XYZ file of C-alpha atoms in Angstrom:
320
model
C -293.691 -99.870 -142.072
C -290.108 -99.187 -143.076
C -288.135 -102.178 -144.343
C -284.362 -102.662 -144.256
C -282.590 -104.324 -147.139
C -280.118 -107.182 -146.415
C -277.338 -105.003 -147.796
C -278.211 -102.131 -145.430
C -278.310 -104.498 -142.459
C -274.913 -105.920 -143.331
C -273.509 -102.393 -143.732
C -274.907 -101.371 -140.321
C -273.307 -104.412 -138.645
C -269.995 -103.680 -140.374
C -270.043 -100.032 -139.251
C -270.807 -101.093 -135.697
C -267.886 -103.521 -135.799
C -265.509 -100.796 -136.996
C -266.694 -98.454 -134.245
C -266.153 -101.148 -131.619
C -262.646 -101.834 -132.874
C -261.850 -98.136 -132.765
C -263.091 -97.949 -129.200
C -260.806 -100.788 -128.194
C -257.798 -99.199 -129.863
C -258.384 -95.669 -128.600
C -259.568 -96.631 -125.131
C -262.858 -96.708 -123.326
C -262.784 -92.963 -122.710
C -262.834 -92.302 -126.453
C -265.853 -94.605 -126.843
C -267.909 -92.707 -124.245
C -270.434 -90.154 -125.504
C -268.939 -86.712 -125.959
C -271.575 -85.152 -123.730
C -271.003 -87.485 -120.793
C -269.390 -85.700 -117.828
C -266.793 -87.653 -115.816
C -267.720 -88.619 -112.303
C -265.764 -87.194 -109.381
C -263.864 -90.438 -108.953
C -262.932 -90.847 -112.600
C -261.967 -87.187 -112.883
C -259.697 -87.551 -109.888
C -258.116 -90.685 -111.339
C -257.494 -88.962 -114.657
C -255.931 -85.979 -112.928
C -253.701 -88.212 -110.835
C -252.600 -90.196 -113.857
C -251.795 -87.041 -115.808
C -249.829 -85.591 -112.886
C -247.907 -88.833 -112.488
C -246.913 -88.897 -116.145
C -245.867 -85.249 -116.158
C -244.009 -85.406 -112.832
C -241.777 -88.433 -113.319
C -239.497 -90.112 -115.836
C -239.400 -93.808 -116.537
C -236.054 -95.419 -115.657
C -235.211 -95.602 -119.368
C -236.021 -91.932 -119.902
C -234.040 -90.866 -116.829
C -230.986 -92.872 -117.835
C -231.098 -91.593 -121.401
C -231.196 -87.963 -120.280
C -228.465 -88.449 -117.677
C -226.249 -90.315 -120.117
C -226.687 -87.568 -122.729
C -225.559 -85.013 -120.126
C -222.422 -87.003 -119.322
C -223.673 -88.182 -115.913
C -222.949 -91.729 -114.753
C -224.288 -93.837 -111.913
C -223.282 -96.889 -109.917
C -224.546 -99.170 -107.158
C -222.671 -101.305 -104.652
C -224.572 -104.439 -105.692
C -224.896 -103.628 -109.408
C -228.700 -103.650 -109.356
C -231.711 -101.380 -109.969
C -234.330 -102.849 -107.622
C -236.117 -99.980 -105.858
C -236.808 -102.146 -102.802
C -233.362 -103.684 -102.383
C -230.551 -102.214 -100.330
C -227.396 -101.562 -102.328
C -229.188 -100.755 -105.584
C -229.486 -97.505 -107.499
C -232.972 -97.203 -108.961
C -234.606 -94.560 -111.148
C -238.087 -96.041 -110.757
C -240.442 -93.165 -109.951
C -237.754 -90.475 -110.036
C -239.167 -87.004 -110.579
C -238.434 -85.070 -113.730
C -237.334 -82.041 -111.715
C -234.827 -84.190 -109.859
C -233.242 -85.515 -113.042
C -233.310 -82.091 -114.681
C -231.824 -80.561 -111.523
C -228.853 -82.917 -111.521
C -228.293 -82.145 -115.203
C -228.413 -78.414 -114.402
C -225.783 -78.954 -111.691
C -223.579 -80.789 -114.164
C -223.862 -78.013 -116.739
C -223.379 -75.173 -114.254
C -220.393 -76.721 -112.481
C -218.843 -78.718 -115.347
C -217.934 -81.201 -112.647
C -218.003 -84.984 -113.072
C -221.251 -86.275 -111.554
C -221.652 -89.878 -110.398
C -225.029 -90.815 -108.912
C -224.739 -93.347 -106.084
C -228.354 -93.277 -104.914
C -231.664 -92.223 -106.455
C -235.279 -93.357 -105.926
C -234.652 -96.617 -104.079
C -236.183 -97.020 -100.606
C -233.689 -98.922 -98.413
C -231.518 -97.802 -96.731
C -233.002 -94.316 -97.070
C -235.585 -92.629 -94.890
C -239.109 -93.553 -96.013
C -241.236 -91.030 -94.097
C -241.805 -87.416 -95.032
C -242.563 -85.586 -98.267
C -239.165 -85.162 -99.923
C -237.677 -88.644 -99.803
C -235.568 -90.805 -102.087
C -238.428 -93.273 -102.480
C -240.737 -90.529 -103.722
C -238.170 -89.398 -106.281
C -237.119 -86.062 -104.792
C -233.516 -86.926 -103.882
C -230.274 -88.141 -105.382
C -226.926 -88.987 -103.830
C -223.809 -88.065 -105.786
C -220.241 -89.042 -105.029
C -217.937 -86.490 -103.442
C -215.258 -84.983 -105.657
C -213.127 -81.835 -105.325
C -214.963 -80.002 -108.114
C -218.461 -80.445 -106.655
C -217.124 -79.887 -103.142
C -215.954 -76.427 -104.239
C -218.925 -75.562 -106.423
C -221.774 -76.104 -103.947
C -220.497 -73.887 -101.094
C -219.576 -71.189 -103.584
C -222.967 -71.037 -105.284
C -225.350 -71.786 -102.416
C -225.906 -70.285 -98.991
C -224.993 -72.211 -95.859
C -228.021 -73.066 -93.700
C -226.500 -75.690 -91.380
C -223.225 -77.222 -90.298
C -223.048 -79.305 -93.484
C -226.080 -78.048 -95.428
C -226.415 -75.471 -98.201
C -229.441 -74.199 -100.096
C -230.059 -72.512 -103.439
C -233.708 -71.690 -104.066
C -235.702 -74.903 -103.618
C -232.630 -77.168 -103.722
C -230.843 -78.372 -100.578
C -227.370 -79.921 -100.475
C -226.303 -82.024 -97.479
C -222.684 -83.161 -97.396
C -222.398 -86.584 -95.815
C -219.327 -88.725 -95.166
C -218.989 -90.109 -98.696
C -221.598 -88.334 -100.822
C -223.777 -85.268 -101.357
C -227.458 -85.832 -100.558
C -229.376 -83.401 -102.817
C -233.086 -82.644 -102.440
C -235.042 -81.028 -105.276
C -238.183 -79.648 -103.644
C -239.399 -77.372 -106.391
C -238.421 -76.600 -109.962
C -234.996 -78.197 -109.667
C -233.298 -75.102 -110.923
C -231.985 -73.995 -107.583
C -233.621 -70.600 -108.001
C -237.015 -68.963 -107.598
C -236.433 -66.632 -110.538
C -237.797 -67.186 -114.064
C -236.017 -69.980 -115.930
C -235.278 -67.723 -118.912
C -232.679 -65.749 -116.929
C -229.107 -66.527 -117.902
C -225.598 -65.108 -117.966
C -224.712 -62.667 -120.774
C -222.132 -63.764 -123.324
C -219.496 -61.090 -123.966
C -216.731 -61.048 -126.548
C -214.333 -58.687 -128.286
C -216.146 -55.515 -129.351
C -218.855 -55.700 -126.672
C -219.681 -52.592 -124.628
C -221.805 -51.737 -121.645
C -222.376 -52.190 -117.941
C -221.829 -55.977 -117.997
C -218.387 -55.428 -119.522
C -217.600 -52.893 -116.777
C -218.592 -55.447 -114.126
C -216.442 -58.141 -115.749
C -213.456 -55.786 -115.823
C -213.922 -54.918 -112.149
C -214.070 -58.606 -111.255
C -210.958 -59.249 -113.355
C -209.223 -56.309 -111.625
C -208.325 -54.477 -114.811
C -209.184 -50.992 -116.099
C -212.973 -50.696 -116.189
C -213.895 -48.644 -119.251
C -216.889 -50.733 -120.393
C -215.191 -51.747 -123.652
C -214.260 -55.358 -124.414
C -210.904 -54.690 -126.043
C -207.634 -56.653 -126.353
C -206.708 -56.137 -122.683
C -210.034 -57.611 -121.564
C -209.692 -60.536 -123.960
C -206.221 -61.298 -122.534
C -207.479 -61.032 -118.952
C -210.388 -63.377 -119.685
C -208.080 -65.931 -121.329
C -205.716 -65.821 -118.369
C -208.638 -66.352 -115.979
C -210.001 -69.208 -118.102
C -206.655 -71.023 -118.191
C -206.313 -70.649 -114.430
C -209.719 -72.262 -113.920
C -209.264 -74.997 -116.563
C -211.829 -73.523 -118.950
C -211.619 -73.180 -122.727
C -209.311 -70.166 -123.127
C -211.146 -68.482 -126.010
C -211.388 -65.008 -124.482
C -215.195 -65.135 -124.653
C -216.971 -64.480 -121.362
C -219.842 -66.971 -121.362
C -221.850 -68.744 -118.621
C -219.075 -71.139 -117.549
C -216.621 -68.262 -117.061
C -219.151 -66.038 -115.302
C -219.942 -68.798 -112.822
C -216.332 -68.775 -111.635
C -215.762 -65.056 -112.029
C -218.793 -63.730 -110.097
C -218.446 -64.947 -106.490
C -221.222 -65.354 -103.944
C -221.019 -62.321 -101.657
C -222.610 -61.723 -98.275
C -222.355 -59.466 -95.227
C -218.706 -59.138 -94.235
C -217.307 -59.656 -97.735
C -214.754 -57.093 -98.938
C -212.809 -56.265 -102.084
C -213.124 -55.491 -105.776
C -215.978 -57.961 -106.281
C -218.048 -56.070 -103.695
C -217.259 -52.806 -105.519
C -218.489 -54.392 -108.769
C -221.686 -55.470 -107.013
C -222.191 -52.006 -105.501
C -221.664 -50.389 -108.908
C -224.402 -52.580 -110.389
C -226.753 -51.871 -107.476
C -226.200 -48.127 -107.876
C -227.036 -48.492 -111.566
C -230.393 -49.854 -110.407
C -231.034 -46.942 -108.097
C -229.449 -48.034 -104.806
C -228.055 -45.139 -102.777
C -224.938 -46.810 -101.433
C -221.218 -46.157 -101.508
C -218.842 -48.161 -103.699
C -216.411 -48.728 -100.852
C -215.837 -52.467 -101.297
C -217.380 -53.301 -97.921
C -220.494 -55.517 -97.744
C -222.212 -53.817 -94.824
C -225.835 -53.303 -93.809
C -226.505 -50.774 -96.571
C -225.293 -53.135 -99.295
C -227.187 -56.093 -97.828
C -230.341 -53.963 -97.710
C -229.857 -52.867 -101.319
C -229.411 -56.490 -102.383
C -232.603 -57.520 -100.594
C -234.549 -54.673 -102.212
C -233.280 -55.670 -105.656
C -234.109 -59.332 -105.003
C -237.666 -58.531 -103.942
C -238.185 -56.380 -107.012
C -237.050 -59.193 -109.307
C -238.812 -62.063 -107.505
C -235.665 -63.630 -106.088
C -235.194 -65.048 -102.596
C -234.647 -61.863 -100.564
C -231.846 -63.137 -98.316
C -229.385 -60.286 -98.895
C -226.811 -62.692 -100.366
C -225.530 -61.930 -103.861
C -225.323 -65.374 -105.438
C -225.538 -66.503 -109.085
C -229.260 -65.718 -109.478
C -228.773 -62.156 -108.215
C -225.681 -61.562 -110.370
C -227.518 -62.852 -113.445
C -230.449 -60.546 -112.871
C -228.199 -57.550 -112.170
C -226.275 -58.107 -115.384
C -229.388 -58.736 -117.497
C -231.731 -56.048 -116.129
C -231.950 -52.720 -117.952
């Protein structure tokens, strides 16, 4: 018979106590045997919990990110109760919604004031993409946003525009914005961006910029191009540094569609020809140009609507 010394017994009890304490601290899941497989119900619960954490921000997290981006919010009754009319609540707001509003702020450089978020009344409660489920925000109307949205999204209704998975509905005193997907307003990879050009740059993107600026297009970013960029920047209340970055591109490259005419269409046609399109550079956005745009969009995994908006311009300027 094997005997156990008093010291060994005390040590065993102490070790068991430490293990129990660790299980309490780390959670019951950590205390379970490593070989135990989760049941269907517990696996589903874990998946749901993980998805919930990854899909939404806490109110504190949402407000911190919005505040850091220079976005403010208000409510008519100065409250944050999700279930009370007149409040503005971030309880249960989706990460993509918050990140989408921040992207709008950065792209437009417009003041953004949120007047409605994830609260339930007085908003619609049925359906998938609702305020209460965290997919929508309301932002106050202002001249800057009122110009930016129609310019950078396609019109799909009398007062509705869309850009990728984002929909913008203009109501009497606010924009109702729905973020159905990534929140980026585009189906293209997130890494795509506008090129930054400055004095000394050369290439096809410089040629496009010069065509859009209506100056001699020689593909060289010289003093004349710097002056033209500064003039454009001052006109549009941008930092007049002569550097053509994302904020300047967003105002310089217009959204073009069937029926558009002018130098911007010629710049678009020049880029499309560079990518193999057999079209004329006549400055008229006809069926041939629309077809070339759709072909380019399909090739680069963009929404193939035949409209040359920001996502299409970015890809044209970035693609080799």
